[in-house]
Coordinates of C-alpha atoms and ligand atoms in Angstrom, one line a residue:
X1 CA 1.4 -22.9 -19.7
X2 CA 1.4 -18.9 -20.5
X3 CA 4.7 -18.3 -22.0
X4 CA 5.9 -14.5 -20.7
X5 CA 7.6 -12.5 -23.1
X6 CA 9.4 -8.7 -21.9
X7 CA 8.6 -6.3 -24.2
X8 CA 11.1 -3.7 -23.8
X9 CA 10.8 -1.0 -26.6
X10 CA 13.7 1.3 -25.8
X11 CA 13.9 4.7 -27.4
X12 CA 13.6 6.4 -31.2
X13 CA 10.9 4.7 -33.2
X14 CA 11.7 1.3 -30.7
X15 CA 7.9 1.9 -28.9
X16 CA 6.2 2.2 -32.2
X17 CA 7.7 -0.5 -34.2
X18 CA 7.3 -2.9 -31.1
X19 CA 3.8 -2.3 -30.8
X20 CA 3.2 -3.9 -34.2
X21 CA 5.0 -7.1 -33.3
X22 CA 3.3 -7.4 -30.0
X23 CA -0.3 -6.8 -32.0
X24 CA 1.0 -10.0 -34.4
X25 CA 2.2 -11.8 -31.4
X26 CA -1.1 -11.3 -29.8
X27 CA -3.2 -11.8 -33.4
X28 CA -1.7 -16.0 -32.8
X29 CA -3.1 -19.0 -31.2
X30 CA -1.0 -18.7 -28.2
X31 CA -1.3 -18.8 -24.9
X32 CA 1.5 -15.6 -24.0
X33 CA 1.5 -12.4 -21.8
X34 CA 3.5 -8.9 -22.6
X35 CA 5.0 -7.3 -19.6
X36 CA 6.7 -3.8 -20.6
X37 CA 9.8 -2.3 -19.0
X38 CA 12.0 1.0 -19.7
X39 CA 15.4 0.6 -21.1
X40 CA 18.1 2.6 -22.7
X41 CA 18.0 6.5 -22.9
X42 CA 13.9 6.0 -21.8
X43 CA 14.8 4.1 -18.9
X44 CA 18.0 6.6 -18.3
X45 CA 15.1 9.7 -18.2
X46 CA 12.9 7.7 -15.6
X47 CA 15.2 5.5 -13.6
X48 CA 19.5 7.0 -13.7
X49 CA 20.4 4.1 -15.4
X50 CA 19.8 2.5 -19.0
X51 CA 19.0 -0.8 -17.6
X52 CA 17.1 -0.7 -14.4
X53 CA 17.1 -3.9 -12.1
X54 CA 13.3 -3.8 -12.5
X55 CA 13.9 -4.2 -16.2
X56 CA 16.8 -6.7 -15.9
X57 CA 14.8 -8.8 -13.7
X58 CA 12.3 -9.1 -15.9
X59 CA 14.1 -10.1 -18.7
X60 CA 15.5 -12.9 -17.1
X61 CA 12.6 -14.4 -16.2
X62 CA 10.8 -14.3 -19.1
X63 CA 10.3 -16.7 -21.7
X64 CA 11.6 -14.4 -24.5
X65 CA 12.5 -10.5 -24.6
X66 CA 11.0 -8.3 -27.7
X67 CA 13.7 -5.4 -27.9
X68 CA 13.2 -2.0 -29.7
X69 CA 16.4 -0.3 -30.4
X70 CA 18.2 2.1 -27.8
X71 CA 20.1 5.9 -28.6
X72 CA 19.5 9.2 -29.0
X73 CA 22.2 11.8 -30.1
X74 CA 21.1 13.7 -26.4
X75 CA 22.8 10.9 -24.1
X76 CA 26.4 10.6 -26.2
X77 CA 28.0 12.9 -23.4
X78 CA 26.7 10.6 -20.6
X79 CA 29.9 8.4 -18.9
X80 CA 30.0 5.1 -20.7
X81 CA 28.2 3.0 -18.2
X82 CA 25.0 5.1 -18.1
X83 CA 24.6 5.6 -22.6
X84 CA 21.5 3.6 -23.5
X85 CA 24.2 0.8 -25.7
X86 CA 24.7 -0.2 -21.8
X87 CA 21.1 -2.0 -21.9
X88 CA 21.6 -4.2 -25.1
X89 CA 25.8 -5.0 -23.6
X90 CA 23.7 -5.7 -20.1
X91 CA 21.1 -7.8 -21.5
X92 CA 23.4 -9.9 -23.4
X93 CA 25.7 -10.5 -20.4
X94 CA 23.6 -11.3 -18.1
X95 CA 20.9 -13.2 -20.0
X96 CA 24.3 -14.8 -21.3
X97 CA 22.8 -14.7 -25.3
X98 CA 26.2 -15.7 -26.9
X99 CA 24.8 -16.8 -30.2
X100 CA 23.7 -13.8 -32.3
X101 CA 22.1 -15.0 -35.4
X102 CA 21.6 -12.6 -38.4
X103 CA 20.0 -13.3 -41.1
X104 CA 20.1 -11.4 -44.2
X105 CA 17.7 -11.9 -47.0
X106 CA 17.2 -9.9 -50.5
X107 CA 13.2 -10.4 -51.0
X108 CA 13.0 -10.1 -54.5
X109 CA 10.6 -7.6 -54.6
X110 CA 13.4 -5.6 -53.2
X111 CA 16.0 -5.9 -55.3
X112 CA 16.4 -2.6 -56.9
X113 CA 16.5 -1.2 -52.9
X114 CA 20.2 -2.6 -53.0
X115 CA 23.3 -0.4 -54.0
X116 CA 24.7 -3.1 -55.5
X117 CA 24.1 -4.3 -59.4
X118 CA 20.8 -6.9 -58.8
X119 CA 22.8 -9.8 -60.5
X120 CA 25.2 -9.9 -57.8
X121 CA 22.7 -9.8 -54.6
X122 CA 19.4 -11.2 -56.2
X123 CA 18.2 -14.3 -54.2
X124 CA 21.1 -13.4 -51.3
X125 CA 20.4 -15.4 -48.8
X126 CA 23.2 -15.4 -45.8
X127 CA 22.8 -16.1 -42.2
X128 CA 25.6 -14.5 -39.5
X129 CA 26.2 -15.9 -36.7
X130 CA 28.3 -13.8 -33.9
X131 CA 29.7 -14.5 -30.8
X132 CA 28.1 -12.2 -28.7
X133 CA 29.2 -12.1 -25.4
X134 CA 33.5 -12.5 -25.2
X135 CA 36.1 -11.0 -27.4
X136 CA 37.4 -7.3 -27.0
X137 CA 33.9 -6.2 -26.3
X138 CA 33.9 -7.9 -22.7
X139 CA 37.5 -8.7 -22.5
X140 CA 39.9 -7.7 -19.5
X141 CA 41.2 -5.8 -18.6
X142 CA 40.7 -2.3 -20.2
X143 CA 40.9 0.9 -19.7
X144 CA 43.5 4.0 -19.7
X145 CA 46.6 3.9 -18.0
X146 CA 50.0 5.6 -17.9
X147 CA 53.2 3.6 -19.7
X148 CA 55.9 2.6 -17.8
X149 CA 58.5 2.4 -20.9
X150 CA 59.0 1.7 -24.2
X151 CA 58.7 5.1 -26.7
X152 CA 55.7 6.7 -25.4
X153 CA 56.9 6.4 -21.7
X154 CA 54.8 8.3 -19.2
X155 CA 52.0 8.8 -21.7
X156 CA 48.9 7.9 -21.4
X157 CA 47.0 4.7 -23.4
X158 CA 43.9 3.6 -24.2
X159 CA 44.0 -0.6 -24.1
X160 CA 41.4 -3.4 -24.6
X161 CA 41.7 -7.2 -24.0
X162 CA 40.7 -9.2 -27.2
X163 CA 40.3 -13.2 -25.7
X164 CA 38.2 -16.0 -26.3
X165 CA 38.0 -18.9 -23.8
X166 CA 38.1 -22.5 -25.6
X167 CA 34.3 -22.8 -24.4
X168 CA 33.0 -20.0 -25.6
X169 CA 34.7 -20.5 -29.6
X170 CA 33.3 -24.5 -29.3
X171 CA 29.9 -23.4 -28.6
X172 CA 29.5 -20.6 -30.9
X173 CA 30.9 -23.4 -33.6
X174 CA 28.2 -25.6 -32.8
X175 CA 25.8 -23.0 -33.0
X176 CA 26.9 -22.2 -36.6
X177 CA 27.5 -25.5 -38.0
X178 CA 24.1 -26.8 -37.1
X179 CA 23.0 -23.6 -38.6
X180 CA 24.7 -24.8 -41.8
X181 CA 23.3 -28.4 -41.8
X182 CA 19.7 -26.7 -41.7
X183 CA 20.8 -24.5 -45.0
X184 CA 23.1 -25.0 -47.5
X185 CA 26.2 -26.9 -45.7
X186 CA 28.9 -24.5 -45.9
X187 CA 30.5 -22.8 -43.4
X188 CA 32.6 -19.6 -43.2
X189 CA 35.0 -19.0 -40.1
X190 CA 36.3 -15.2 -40.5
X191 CA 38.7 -14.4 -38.2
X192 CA 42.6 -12.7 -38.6
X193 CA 44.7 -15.6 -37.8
X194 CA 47.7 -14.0 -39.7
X195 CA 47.8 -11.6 -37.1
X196 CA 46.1 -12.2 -34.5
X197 CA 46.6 -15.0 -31.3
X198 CA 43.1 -14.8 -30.3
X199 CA 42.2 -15.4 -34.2
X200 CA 44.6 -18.7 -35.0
X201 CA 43.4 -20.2 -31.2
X202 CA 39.9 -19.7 -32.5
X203 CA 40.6 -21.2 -36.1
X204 CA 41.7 -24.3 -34.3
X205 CA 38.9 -25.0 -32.4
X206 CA 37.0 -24.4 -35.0
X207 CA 38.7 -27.0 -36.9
X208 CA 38.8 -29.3 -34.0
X209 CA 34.6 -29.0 -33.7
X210 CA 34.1 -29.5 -37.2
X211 CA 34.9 -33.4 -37.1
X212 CA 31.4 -34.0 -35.4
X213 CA 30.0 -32.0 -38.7
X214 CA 31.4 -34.0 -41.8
X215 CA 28.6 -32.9 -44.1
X216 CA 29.2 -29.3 -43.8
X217 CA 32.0 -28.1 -46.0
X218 CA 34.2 -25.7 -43.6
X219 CA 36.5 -22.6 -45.0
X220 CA 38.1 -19.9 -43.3
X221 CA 39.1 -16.5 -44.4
X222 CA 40.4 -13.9 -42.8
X223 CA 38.3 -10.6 -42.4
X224 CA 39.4 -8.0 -44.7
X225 CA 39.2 -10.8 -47.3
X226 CA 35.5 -11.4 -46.0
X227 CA 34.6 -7.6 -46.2
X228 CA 35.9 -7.4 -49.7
X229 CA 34.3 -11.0 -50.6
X230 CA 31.0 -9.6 -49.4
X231 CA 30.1 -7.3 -51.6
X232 CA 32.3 -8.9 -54.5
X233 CA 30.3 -12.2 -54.7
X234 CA 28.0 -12.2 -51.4
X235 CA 25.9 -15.6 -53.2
X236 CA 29.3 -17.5 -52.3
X237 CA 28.2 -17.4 -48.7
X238 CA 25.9 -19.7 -46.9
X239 CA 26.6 -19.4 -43.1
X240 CA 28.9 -17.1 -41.5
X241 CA 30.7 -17.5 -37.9
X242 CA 32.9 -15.1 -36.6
X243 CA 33.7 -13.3 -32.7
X244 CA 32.0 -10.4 -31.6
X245 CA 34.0 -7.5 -33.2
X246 CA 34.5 -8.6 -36.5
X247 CA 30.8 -9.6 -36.4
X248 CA 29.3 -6.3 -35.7
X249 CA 30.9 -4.8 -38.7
X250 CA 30.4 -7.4 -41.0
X251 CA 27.0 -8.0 -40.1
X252 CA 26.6 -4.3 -41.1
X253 CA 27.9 -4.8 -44.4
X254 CA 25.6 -7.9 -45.1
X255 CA 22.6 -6.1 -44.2
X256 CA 23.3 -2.9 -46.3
X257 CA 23.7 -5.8 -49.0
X258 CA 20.3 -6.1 -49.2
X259 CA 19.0 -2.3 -49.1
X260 CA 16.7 -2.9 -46.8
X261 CA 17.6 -3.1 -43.3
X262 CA 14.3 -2.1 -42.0
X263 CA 13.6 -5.8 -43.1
X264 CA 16.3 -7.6 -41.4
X265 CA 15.9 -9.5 -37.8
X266 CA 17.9 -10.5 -35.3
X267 CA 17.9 -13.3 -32.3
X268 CA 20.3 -13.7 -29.5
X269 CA 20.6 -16.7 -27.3
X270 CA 21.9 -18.5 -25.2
X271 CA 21.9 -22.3 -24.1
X272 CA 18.4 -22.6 -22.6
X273 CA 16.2 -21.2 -25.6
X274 CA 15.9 -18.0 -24.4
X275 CA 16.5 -15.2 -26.6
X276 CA 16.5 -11.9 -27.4
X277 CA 14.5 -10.8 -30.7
X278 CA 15.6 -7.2 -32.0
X279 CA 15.5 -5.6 -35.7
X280 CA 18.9 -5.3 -36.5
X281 CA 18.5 -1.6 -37.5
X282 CA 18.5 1.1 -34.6
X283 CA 16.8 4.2 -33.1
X284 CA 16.2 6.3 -35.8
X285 CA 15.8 9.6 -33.6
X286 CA 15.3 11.3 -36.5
X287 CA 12.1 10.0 -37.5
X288 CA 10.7 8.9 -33.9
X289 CA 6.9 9.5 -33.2
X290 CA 6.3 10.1 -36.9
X291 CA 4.6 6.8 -37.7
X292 CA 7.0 6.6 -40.5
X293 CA 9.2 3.5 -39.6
X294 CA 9.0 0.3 -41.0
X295 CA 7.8 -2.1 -38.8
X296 CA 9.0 -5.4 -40.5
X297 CA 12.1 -6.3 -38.9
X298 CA 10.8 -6.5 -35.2
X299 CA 7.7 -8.4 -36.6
X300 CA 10.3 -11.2 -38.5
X301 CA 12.3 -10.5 -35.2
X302 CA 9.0 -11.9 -33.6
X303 CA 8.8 -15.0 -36.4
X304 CA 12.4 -15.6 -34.9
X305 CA 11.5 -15.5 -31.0
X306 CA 8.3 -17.6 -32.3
X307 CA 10.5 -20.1 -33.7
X308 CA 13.5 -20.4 -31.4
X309 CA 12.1 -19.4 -27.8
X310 CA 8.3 -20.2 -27.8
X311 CA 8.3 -23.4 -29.7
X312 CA 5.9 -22.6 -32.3
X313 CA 7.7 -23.3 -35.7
X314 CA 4.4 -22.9 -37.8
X315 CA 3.6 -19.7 -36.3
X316 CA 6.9 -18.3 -37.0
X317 CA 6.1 -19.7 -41.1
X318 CA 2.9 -18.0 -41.0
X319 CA 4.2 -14.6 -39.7
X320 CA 7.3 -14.6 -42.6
X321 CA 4.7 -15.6 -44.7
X322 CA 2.6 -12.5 -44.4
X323 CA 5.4 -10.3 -44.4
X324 CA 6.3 -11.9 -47.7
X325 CA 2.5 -11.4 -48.8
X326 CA 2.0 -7.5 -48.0
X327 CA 5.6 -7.2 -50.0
X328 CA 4.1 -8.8 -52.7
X329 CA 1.1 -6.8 -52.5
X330 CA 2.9 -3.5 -53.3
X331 CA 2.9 -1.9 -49.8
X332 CA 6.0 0.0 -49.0
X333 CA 7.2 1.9 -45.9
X334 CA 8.8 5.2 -46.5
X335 CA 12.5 4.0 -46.4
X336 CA 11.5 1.6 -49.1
X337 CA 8.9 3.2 -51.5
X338 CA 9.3 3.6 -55.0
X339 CA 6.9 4.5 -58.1
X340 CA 4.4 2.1 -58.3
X341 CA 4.4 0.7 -54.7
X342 CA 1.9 1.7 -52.2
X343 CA 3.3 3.8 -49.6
X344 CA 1.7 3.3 -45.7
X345 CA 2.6 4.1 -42.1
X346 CA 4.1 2.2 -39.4
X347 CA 0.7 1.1 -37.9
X348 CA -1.0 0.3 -41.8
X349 CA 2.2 -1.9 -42.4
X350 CA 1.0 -3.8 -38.9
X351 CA -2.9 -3.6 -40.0
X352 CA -1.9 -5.6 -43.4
X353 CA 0.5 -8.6 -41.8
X354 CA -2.6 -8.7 -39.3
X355 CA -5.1 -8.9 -42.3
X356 CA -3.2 -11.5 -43.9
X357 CA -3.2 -13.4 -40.8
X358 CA -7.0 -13.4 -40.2
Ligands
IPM1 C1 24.9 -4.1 -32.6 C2 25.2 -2.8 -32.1 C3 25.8 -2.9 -30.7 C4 27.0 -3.7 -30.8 C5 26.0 -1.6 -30.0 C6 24.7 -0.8 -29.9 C7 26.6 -1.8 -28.6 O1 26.1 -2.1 -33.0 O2 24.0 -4.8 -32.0 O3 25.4 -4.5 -33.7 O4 28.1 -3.2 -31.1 O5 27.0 -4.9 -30.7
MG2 MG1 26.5 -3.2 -34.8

């Protein structure tokens, strides 16, 4: 059966590094089809809105989606619910892709493109796993409003809702503890239980879930310890699971880690296999069109959808394989070149994961 996948490149270099995952996709013994649709600041410039129904629709009935990235400096004065950051929020609630899992991985040829000493991240290997669709990023209500008392009476605020419903913290938990079985057995719950309601109900459901995971080894920390811990001793982590806020910024901090984030993918799921497979970098406006960018993350972004939307775990091998390989053989984007590599362009990065391939 053809599997379809929604190949929806967004804006900044999204179109160009997309291209070069689709051409690996397509390069495989698979039986899939690549329908296209505008999003983001692209799909704001053809359509009025960053997420078009068109676009939408085809997302949801696709096997998989292959996302770009979205933004451009030129839409930040647009009202909140047209900016192209609506499409990825959109996607994710209406696809319902709660579990966001983010690798990141120091390939050893890389090690000097980290900031910190190479003892402390050489051979880092941690996987993050955010909640993606509840927290303060959804919650309500929100909004401004006027105070009715208190000492800034008749002022105005600026409020959020931070919440987690007891469903949504068990089966993020699951997500992450089977995560942890399949690697090195511990897990990580950041959260800021010493302070926060949402943080101590979600501690306890974790706590309660990890009974039906004995093997994995369970600790909890809260998250200005974790930031700090992260780029004291990042080795000491294995798996990661934390809400939506605290995961955004920490899976920042894990992928600067490693230098490289033009190497690090992402997936976003939800209970059906369906995902969402984005690099976890973003638009680069700066350096759009230029055939500059490097491609890899949205190809190991494709080794992810390969792996857990399409159901072909050796394909998704052989792609990180022959990322691994051109590594190896000295090629380098821009953002990653140093004496004695061999520097190429977006498209020659593509041509050698395709060579190695063949
Ligand atoms: C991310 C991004 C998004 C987020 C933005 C673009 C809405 O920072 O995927 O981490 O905050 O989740
Ligand atoms: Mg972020």
């Amino acid at each position: 059966m053809t599997q379809r996948i929604a190949v929806l490149p967004g804006d900044g270099i999204g179109p160009e590094i997309v291209e070069q995952a689709v051409r690996v996709l397509r390069a495989l013994d698979l039986d899939l089809e690549f329908v296209s649709a505008p999003v983001g600041g692209a799909a704001y410039d053809l359509h009025g809105h960053p997420l078009p129904p068109e676009s939408l629709a085809l997302a949801k009935h696709a096997s998989a989606v292959l996302f770009g990235a979205v933004g451009d400096w030129k839409y930040d004065t647009l009202e909140r619910a047209l900016r192209p950051e609506q499409a990825v929020l959109g996607l994710r609630r209406e696809l319902g892709l709660f579990a966001n899992l983010r690798p990141a991985i120091l390939y050893p040829e890389l090690a000097k493109a980290s900031s910190l000493k190479p003892e402390i991240v050489a051979g880092l290997d941690i996987l993050i796993v955010r909640e993606l669709t509840g927290d303060i990023y959804f919650g309500q209500p929100r909004g401004v409003r006027v105070l009715e008392d208190g000492p800034f009476k008749g002022e105005r605020e600026g409020f959020d809702t931070m919440r987690y419903a007891e469903t949504e913290v068990r089966r993020i938990a699951h997500v992450a503890f089977q995560a942890a079985q399949k690697r090195r057995g511990q897990l990580c719950s950041v959260d800021k239980a010493n302070v926060l309601e949402t943080s101590q109900f979600w501690r306890n459901i974790v706590i309660d879930v990890a009974q039906e995971y004995p093997e994995v080894e369970l600790s909890h920390m809260y998250v200005d310890n974790a930031a700090m811990q992260l780029v004291r001793e990042p080795k000491a982590f294995d798996v990661i699971v934390t809400g939506n806020l605290f995961g955004d910024i920490l899976s920042d901090e894990a992928a600067m880690l490693t230098g490289s984030i033009g190497m690090l993918p992402s997936a976003s799921l939800n209970g059906s296999n369906q995902g969402l497979y984005e690099p976890s970098h973003g638009s680069a406006p700066d350096i759009a069109g230029k055939n500059i960018a490097n491609p890899l993350a949205t190809i190991l972004s494709a080794a992810m959808m390969l792996r857990y939307s399409l159901g072909a775990p050796v394909q998704a091998l052989q792609v990180e394989a022959a990322v691994q390989q051109v590594l190896a053989d000295g090629l380098r984007t821009a953002d990653l070149y140093e004496a004695g590599t061999t520097q190429v362009s977006t498209s020659e990065m593509g041509d050698a994961v395709l060579k190695v391939l063949k």
